[in-house]
CSV table of C-alpha atoms in Angstrom, one decimal:
chain,number,residue,atom,x,y,z
S,1,UNK,CA,54.7,-139.6,-9.5
S,2,UNK,CA,53.1,-141.6,-6.7
S,3,UNK,CA,55.8,-143.9,-5.5
S,4,UNK,CA,54.9,-146.8,-3.0
S,5,UNK,CA,57.1,-147.8,-0.2
S,6,UNK,CA,57.3,-151.2,-1.9
S,7,UNK,CA,58.7,-149.7,-5.0
S,8,UNK,CA,61.2,-147.6,-3.2
S,9,UNK,CA,62.4,-150.8,-1.3
S,10,UNK,CA,62.6,-152.8,-4.8
S,11,UNK,CA,64.5,-149.8,-6.4
S,12,UNK,CA,67.0,-149.8,-3.4
S,13,UNK,CA,67.5,-153.5,-3.6
S,14,UNK,CA,67.9,-153.5,-7.3
S,15,UNK,CA,70.5,-150.7,-7.2
S,16,UNK,CA,72.2,-152.6,-4.3
S,17,UNK,CA,72.3,-155.7,-6.5
S,18,UNK,CA,73.8,-153.9,-9.4
S,19,UNK,CA,76.4,-152.2,-7.2
S,20,UNK,CA,77.2,-155.7,-5.5
S,21,UNK,CA,77.7,-157.3,-8.9
S,22,UNK,CA,79.9,-154.4,-10.0
S,23,UNK,CA,82.0,-154.9,-6.8
S,24,UNK,CA,82.3,-158.6,-7.3
S,25,UNK,CA,83.3,-158.2,-11.0
S,26,UNK,CA,85.9,-155.8,-10.1
S,27,UNK,CA,86.9,-157.2,-6.7
S,28,UNK,CA,90.3,-158.2,-7.8
S,29,UNK,CA,92.6,-155.2,-8.0
S,30,UNK,CA,93.7,-154.8,-11.7
S,31,UNK,CA,94.6,-152.0,-14.2
S,32,UNK,CA,91.3,-151.1,-16.1
S,33,UNK,CA,91.6,-151.3,-19.8
S,34,UNK,CA,89.9,-149.0,-22.2
S,35,UNK,CA,87.9,-152.0,-23.6
S,36,UNK,CA,86.6,-152.9,-20.0
S,37,UNK,CA,86.0,-149.3,-19.2
S,38,UNK,CA,84.0,-148.7,-22.5
S,39,UNK,CA,81.8,-151.8,-22.1
S,40,UNK,CA,80.7,-150.9,-18.6
S,41,UNK,CA,80.1,-147.4,-19.4
S,42,UNK,CA,77.9,-148.6,-22.1
S,43,UNK,CA,76.2,-151.1,-19.8
S,44,UNK,CA,75.4,-148.4,-17.3
S,45,UNK,CA,74.0,-146.0,-19.8
S,46,UNK,CA,71.8,-148.6,-21.3
S,47,UNK,CA,70.5,-149.6,-17.7
S,48,UNK,CA,69.7,-145.9,-17.2
S,49,UNK,CA,67.9,-145.8,-20.5
S,50,UNK,CA,65.9,-148.9,-19.8
S,51,UNK,CA,65.0,-147.4,-16.4
S,52,UNK,CA,63.7,-144.2,-17.9
S,53,UNK,CA,61.7,-146.2,-20.6
S,54,UNK,CA,60.3,-148.2,-17.7
S,55,UNK,CA,59.1,-145.0,-16.2
S,56,UNK,CA,57.4,-144.2,-19.5
S,57,UNK,CA,55.6,-147.5,-19.9
S,58,UNK,CA,54.8,-148.2,-16.1
S,59,UNK,CA,54.5,-144.5,-14.8
S,60,UNK,CA,54.0,-141.6,-17.3
S,61,UNK,CA,55.7,-139.5,-20.0
S,62,UNK,CA,56.3,-136.6,-17.6
S,63,UNK,CA,58.3,-138.9,-15.1
S,64,UNK,CA,60.3,-140.4,-17.9
S,65,UNK,CA,61.2,-137.0,-19.3
S,66,UNK,CA,62.2,-135.7,-16.0
S,67,UNK,CA,64.5,-138.7,-15.3
S,68,UNK,CA,66.2,-138.3,-18.6
S,69,UNK,CA,66.6,-134.5,-18.0
S,70,UNK,CA,67.9,-135.2,-14.5
S,71,UNK,CA,70.2,-138.0,-15.5
S,72,UNK,CA,71.9,-136.1,-18.3
S,73,UNK,CA,72.3,-133.1,-16.1
S,74,UNK,CA,73.9,-135.0,-13.3
S,75,UNK,CA,76.0,-137.0,-15.7
S,76,UNK,CA,77.5,-133.8,-17.2
S,77,UNK,CA,78.0,-132.4,-13.8
S,78,UNK,CA,79.7,-135.5,-12.6
S,79,UNK,CA,82.2,-135.4,-15.4
S,80,UNK,CA,83.4,-132.3,-13.8
S,81,UNK,CA,84.1,-134.4,-10.6
S,82,UNK,CA,86.6,-136.4,-12.7
S,83,UNK,CA,88.9,-133.5,-12.9
S,84,UNK,CA,89.1,-133.4,-9.0
S,85,UNK,CA,89.3,-137.3,-8.9
S,86,UNK,CA,92.3,-137.1,-11.1
S,87,UNK,CA,93.9,-134.5,-8.7
S,88,UNK,CA,93.1,-136.7,-5.7
S,89,UNK,CA,94.7,-139.9,-7.5
S,90,UNK,CA,97.9,-137.9,-8.2
S,91,UNK,CA,98.0,-136.2,-4.6
S,92,UNK,CA,98.1,-139.6,-2.8
S,93,UNK,CA,100.1,-141.4,-5.6
S,94,UNK,CA,97.4,-144.2,-5.9
S,95,UNK,CA,98.8,-147.2,-7.7
S,96,UNK,CA,96.9,-147.8,-10.9
S,97,UNK,CA,95.7,-151.4,-10.1
S,98,UNK,CA,94.0,-150.0,-6.9
S,99,UNK,CA,92.3,-147.0,-8.5
S,100,UNK,CA,89.1,-148.9,-9.5
S,101,UNK,CA,88.7,-149.9,-6.0
S,102,UNK,CA,89.1,-146.5,-4.7
S,103,UNK,CA,86.5,-145.1,-7.1
S,104,UNK,CA,83.9,-147.9,-6.4
S,105,UNK,CA,83.9,-147.3,-2.6
S,106,UNK,CA,84.3,-143.5,-2.9
S,107,UNK,CA,81.4,-143.3,-5.2
S,108,UNK,CA,79.3,-145.5,-2.9
S,109,UNK,CA,80.1,-143.3,0.0
S,110,UNK,CA,79.0,-140.3,-2.2
S,111,UNK,CA,75.7,-141.9,-3.1
S,112,UNK,CA,74.9,-142.5,0.5
S,113,UNK,CA,75.7,-138.8,1.3
S,114,UNK,CA,73.5,-137.5,-1.6
S,115,UNK,CA,70.7,-139.7,-0.5
S,116,UNK,CA,70.8,-137.8,2.8
S,117,UNK,CA,71.0,-134.5,0.9
S,118,UNK,CA,68.1,-135.5,-1.4
S,119,UNK,CA,65.8,-136.5,1.6
S,120,UNK,CA,66.6,-133.1,3.3
S,121,UNK,CA,66.0,-131.1,0.1
S,122,UNK,CA,62.5,-132.9,-0.5
S,123,UNK,CA,61.5,-132.1,3.1
S,124,UNK,CA,62.4,-128.5,2.8
S,125,UNK,CA,60.8,-127.9,-0.6
S,126,UNK,CA,57.6,-129.6,0.7
S,127,UNK,CA,57.5,-127.3,3.8
S,128,UNK,CA,58.9,-124.0,2.4
S,129,UNK,CA,58.0,-123.4,-1.3
S,130,UNK,CA,60.0,-120.2,-1.2
S,131,UNK,CA,63.3,-122.1,-1.0
S,132,UNK,CA,63.1,-122.4,-4.8
S,133,UNK,CA,64.1,-118.7,-4.9
S,134,UNK,CA,67.1,-119.5,-2.8
S,135,UNK,CA,68.0,-122.5,-4.9
S,136,UNK,CA,67.7,-120.6,-8.3
S,137,UNK,CA,69.7,-117.6,-6.9
S,138,UNK,CA,72.3,-120.0,-5.8
S,139,UNK,CA,72.6,-121.8,-9.1
S,140,UNK,CA,72.9,-118.6,-11.0
S,141,UNK,CA,75.7,-117.5,-8.5
S,142,UNK,CA,77.5,-120.8,-9.1
S,143,UNK,CA,77.3,-120.4,-12.9
S,144,UNK,CA,78.9,-117.0,-12.5
S,145,UNK,CA,81.6,-118.4,-10.2
S,146,UNK,CA,82.1,-121.3,-12.6
S,147,UNK,CA,82.9,-118.9,-15.5
S,148,UNK,CA,85.1,-116.8,-13.4
S,149,UNK,CA,87.2,-119.9,-12.4
S,150,UNK,CA,87.3,-121.1,-16.1
S,151,UNK,CA,88.6,-117.8,-17.2
S,152,UNK,CA,91.3,-117.8,-14.3
S,153,UNK,CA,92.2,-121.4,-15.3
S,154,UNK,CA,92.8,-120.3,-18.9
S,155,UNK,CA,95.4,-117.8,-17.8
S,156,UNK,CA,97.2,-120.2,-15.3
S,157,UNK,CA,100.2,-122.1,-16.4
S,158,UNK,CA,100.7,-124.2,-13.3
S,159,UNK,CA,99.1,-127.6,-12.4
S,160,UNK,CA,96.2,-127.7,-10.0
S,161,UNK,CA,96.6,-129.4,-6.8
S,162,UNK,CA,94.1,-131.1,-4.4
S,163,UNK,CA,93.7,-129.6,-1.0
S,164,UNK,CA,92.2,-131.8,1.7
S,165,UNK,CA,89.1,-130.5,3.4
S,166,UNK,CA,88.9,-130.0,7.2
S,167,UNK,CA,87.0,-133.2,8.0
S,168,UNK,CA,89.5,-135.3,6.1
S,169,UNK,CA,92.4,-133.6,8.0
S,170,UNK,CA,90.7,-134.3,11.4
S,171,UNK,CA,90.1,-137.8,10.7
S,172,UNK,CA,93.8,-138.3,9.6
S,173,UNK,CA,94.8,-136.5,12.8
S,174,UNK,CA,92.6,-138.7,15.0
S,175,UNK,CA,93.4,-142.1,13.6
S,176,UNK,CA,96.8,-141.7,12.0
S,177,UNK,CA,97.8,-142.8,8.6
S,178,UNK,CA,100.3,-145.6,7.4
S,179,UNK,CA,103.1,-144.4,5.4
S,180,UNK,CA,102.5,-146.8,2.4
S,181,UNK,CA,99.8,-148.7,0.8
S,182,UNK,CA,98.9,-152.2,2.1
S,183,UNK,CA,97.1,-153.8,-0.9
S,184,UNK,CA,93.4,-153.4,-0.4
S,185,UNK,CA,93.6,-153.2,3.4
S,186,UNK,CA,91.7,-150.1,5.0
S,187,UNK,CA,93.2,-150.4,8.4
S,188,UNK,CA,96.5,-151.8,9.9
S,189,UNK,CA,98.2,-152.2,13.2
S,190,UNK,CA,101.3,-150.0,13.7
S,191,UNK,CA,102.9,-150.2,16.9
S,192,UNK,CA,99.9,-151.7,18.5
S,193,UNK,CA,97.7,-148.8,17.2
S,194,UNK,CA,95.1,-149.2,14.5
S,195,UNK,CA,95.6,-146.6,11.8
S,196,UNK,CA,94.3,-145.8,8.4
S,197,UNK,CA,95.9,-146.8,5.3
S,198,UNK,CA,96.3,-144.3,2.4
S,199,UNK,CA,93.7,-146.4,0.4
S,200,UNK,CA,91.0,-145.6,3.1
S,201,UNK,CA,92.0,-141.9,3.1
S,202,UNK,CA,91.7,-141.8,-0.6
S,203,UNK,CA,88.2,-143.2,-0.5
S,204,UNK,CA,87.1,-140.7,2.2
S,205,UNK,CA,88.7,-138.0,-0.1
S,206,UNK,CA,86.6,-139.1,-3.1
S,207,UNK,CA,83.4,-139.5,-1.1
S,208,UNK,CA,83.4,-136.3,1.0
S,209,UNK,CA,84.6,-134.2,-1.9
S,210,UNK,CA,81.6,-135.2,-3.9
S,211,UNK,CA,79.4,-133.5,-1.1
S,212,UNK,CA,80.8,-130.1,-2.4
S,213,UNK,CA,79.7,-130.9,-5.9
S,214,UNK,CA,76.2,-132.1,-4.6
S,215,UNK,CA,75.7,-128.5,-3.3
S,216,UNK,CA,75.0,-127.4,-6.8
S,217,UNK,CA,73.9,-130.6,-8.5
S,218,UNK,CA,71.1,-131.4,-6.0
S,219,UNK,CA,69.5,-128.0,-6.3
S,220,UNK,CA,69.9,-128.2,-10.1
S,221,UNK,CA,68.1,-131.5,-10.4
S,222,UNK,CA,65.4,-130.2,-8.1
S,223,UNK,CA,65.0,-127.5,-10.7
S,224,UNK,CA,64.0,-130.1,-13.3
S,225,UNK,CA,61.8,-132.2,-11.0
S,226,UNK,CA,60.5,-132.1,-7.4
S,227,UNK,CA,59.9,-135.9,-7.2
S,228,UNK,CA,62.4,-137.5,-4.8
S,229,UNK,CA,62.3,-140.8,-6.4
S,230,UNK,CA,63.4,-139.5,-9.7
S,231,UNK,CA,66.0,-137.2,-8.1
S,232,UNK,CA,67.5,-140.1,-6.3
S,233,UNK,CA,67.4,-142.7,-9.2
S,234,UNK,CA,68.7,-140.0,-11.6
S,235,UNK,CA,71.9,-139.3,-9.1
S,236,UNK,CA,72.3,-143.1,-8.6
S,237,UNK,CA,72.5,-143.9,-12.3
S,238,UNK,CA,74.8,-140.9,-12.9
S,239,UNK,CA,77.2,-141.8,-10.2
S,240,UNK,CA,77.4,-145.5,-10.5
S,241,UNK,CA,78.8,-145.2,-14.1
S,242,UNK,CA,81.4,-142.7,-13.0
S,243,UNK,CA,84.1,-145.0,-12.2
S,244,UNK,CA,84.2,-146.5,-15.7
S,245,UNK,CA,83.8,-143.0,-17.1
S,246,UNK,CA,86.9,-142.1,-15.3
S,247,UNK,CA,89.1,-144.6,-16.9
S,248,UNK,CA,87.3,-144.2,-20.5
S,249,UNK,CA,87.7,-140.4,-20.8
S,250,UNK,CA,90.7,-139.8,-18.3
S,251,UNK,CA,92.8,-138.7,-21.4
S,252,UNK,CA,89.9,-136.7,-22.8
S,253,UNK,CA,89.4,-134.6,-19.8
S,254,UNK,CA,92.2,-132.2,-20.7
S,255,UNK,CA,90.7,-131.6,-24.0
S,256,UNK,CA,87.2,-130.5,-22.8
S,257,UNK,CA,88.5,-127.0,-22.3
S,258,UNK,CA,85.0,-125.4,-22.6
S,259,UNK,CA,83.3,-127.8,-20.2
S,260,UNK,CA,83.1,-125.5,-17.4
S,261,UNK,CA,81.4,-122.9,-19.7
S,262,UNK,CA,78.9,-125.5,-20.7
S,263,UNK,CA,78.1,-126.4,-17.3
S,264,UNK,CA,77.8,-122.7,-16.2
S,265,UNK,CA,75.2,-122.2,-18.9
S,266,UNK,CA,73.2,-125.4,-17.7
S,267,UNK,CA,73.4,-124.2,-14.1
S,268,UNK,CA,72.3,-120.6,-15.0
S,269,UNK,CA,69.5,-121.9,-17.2
S,270,UNK,CA,68.1,-124.2,-14.5
S,271,UNK,CA,68.5,-121.3,-11.9
S,272,UNK,CA,66.3,-119.1,-14.1
S,273,UNK,CA,63.9,-122.0,-14.4
S,274,UNK,CA,63.8,-122.3,-10.6
S,275,UNK,CA,63.2,-118.6,-10.1
S,276,UNK,CA,60.3,-118.6,-12.7
S,277,UNK,CA,58.9,-121.7,-11.0
S,278,UNK,CA,59.0,-119.9,-7.6
S,279,UNK,CA,57.3,-116.9,-9.1
S,280,UNK,CA,54.6,-119.0,-10.6
S,281,UNK,CA,54.0,-120.8,-7.1
S,282,UNK,CA,53.8,-117.3,-5.6
S,283,UNK,CA,50.9,-116.4,-7.9
S,284,UNK,CA,52.9,-114.3,-10.3
S,285,UNK,CA,51.8,-115.1,-14.0
S,286,UNK,CA,55.2,-115.9,-15.6
S,287,UNK,CA,56.2,-118.3,-18.5
S,288,UNK,CA,57.4,-121.7,-17.3
S,289,UNK,CA,60.1,-123.7,-19.0
S,290,UNK,CA,58.8,-127.2,-19.9
S,291,UNK,CA,60.9,-130.3,-19.3
S,292,UNK,CA,61.2,-131.1,-23.1
S,293,UNK,CA,62.6,-127.5,-23.6
S,294,UNK,CA,65.0,-128.1,-20.6
S,295,UNK,CA,66.0,-131.4,-22.0
S,296,UNK,CA,66.8,-129.9,-25.5
S,297,UNK,CA,68.8,-126.9,-24.0
S,298,UNK,CA,70.9,-129.2,-21.9
S,299,UNK,CA,71.7,-131.7,-24.7
S,300,UNK,CA,72.4,-128.8,-27.1
S,301,UNK,CA,74.8,-127.1,-24.8
S,302,UNK,CA,76.6,-130.3,-24.0
S,303,UNK,CA,76.9,-131.2,-27.8
S,304,UNK,CA,78.2,-127.5,-28.7
S,305,UNK,CA,80.6,-127.5,-25.7
S,306,UNK,CA,82.1,-130.8,-26.7
S,307,UNK,CA,82.5,-129.8,-30.3
S,308,UNK,CA,84.1,-126.4,-29.5
S,309,UNK,CA,86.4,-128.1,-26.9
S,310,UNK,CA,87.7,-130.6,-29.4
S,311,UNK,CA,88.3,-127.9,-32.0
S,312,UNK,CA,90.0,-125.5,-29.5
S,313,UNK,CA,92.2,-128.4,-28.3
S,314,UNK,CA,93.1,-129.5,-31.8
S,315,UNK,CA,93.9,-125.9,-32.6
S,316,UNK,CA,96.2,-125.5,-29.6
S,317,UNK,CA,98.0,-128.7,-30.2
S,318,UNK,CA,98.7,-127.7,-33.9
S,319,UNK,CA,99.9,-124.5,-32.6
S,320,UNK,CA,102.3,-126.1,-30.1
S,321,UNK,CA,103.6,-128.5,-32.7
S,322,UNK,CA,104.3,-125.5,-35.2
S,323,UNK,CA,106.1,-123.6,-32.4
S,324,UNK,CA,108.4,-126.6,-31.4
S,325,UNK,CA,110.8,-126.5,-34.4
S,326,UNK,CA,111.2,-122.6,-33.9
S,327,UNK,CA,112.0,-123.0,-30.3
S,328,UNK,CA,114.6,-125.7,-31.1
S,329,UNK,CA,116.3,-123.4,-33.7
S,330,UNK,CA,116.4,-120.6,-31.2
């Protein structure tokens, strides 16, 4: 898809206006209700759908299909981020009324960092076509690691705990951190020295941790489209609705017990697609997987994963309920 500089500027400005509106609406710290989260989740999905339809009418069908495939993939992978966000919130004991502010700024940091990743990825792909082999192999490896971790988590009975990355630790050590939250302030003066508040640390934790998830999500979407414009917009719409999704399905996350397996299948599938594409670019006659097929596989895996997860969670809950009277009698 041929995208002019003017369209790029208008798109970034449009996204900036949407983010600004979201920030102004939620500028006052408050506990986010299920109704509010549900409404805004629908709003962001509708906006993404309208953008995809706009690509269909003003661009072409290929660009629209690539956007929807990329958006759904990034959205499903971003749900996995929510597990870590929950751990971060618990680690830093973030007050419930400040969580929406943390997520808004944290996701904004993540979006800026991903834009850098996307620009770098696009430049590498344009110069070195063989990088698709590396991307494909990495996604297949990541899929396998995801399955291994999921199987390990099934046997674990303890709660997971968030561990700060080195960058975050070095920032805390250099600037210092206040011993308590100070409303929405990011910095305060402590004995004449300017130090970070825990709120600023949490925002940085959310933003920088997302970079780790970008290591598999960015190659994954480049496996569906090599158009930087579509890659960026699909990531933007997937991330911007993540804050509301956090509050909407926070309680549901524990029930999505098979999500990691579903995501591993999607990553492995896209990895194979990338390898086939790389072979085709190298002159080897191999079948290529079309975007409609990719979109069908991704949606199908997510539907099956959700259904089997809810069934497994319901069965486990019933088993725990049945075991409770026996344990009391014992």
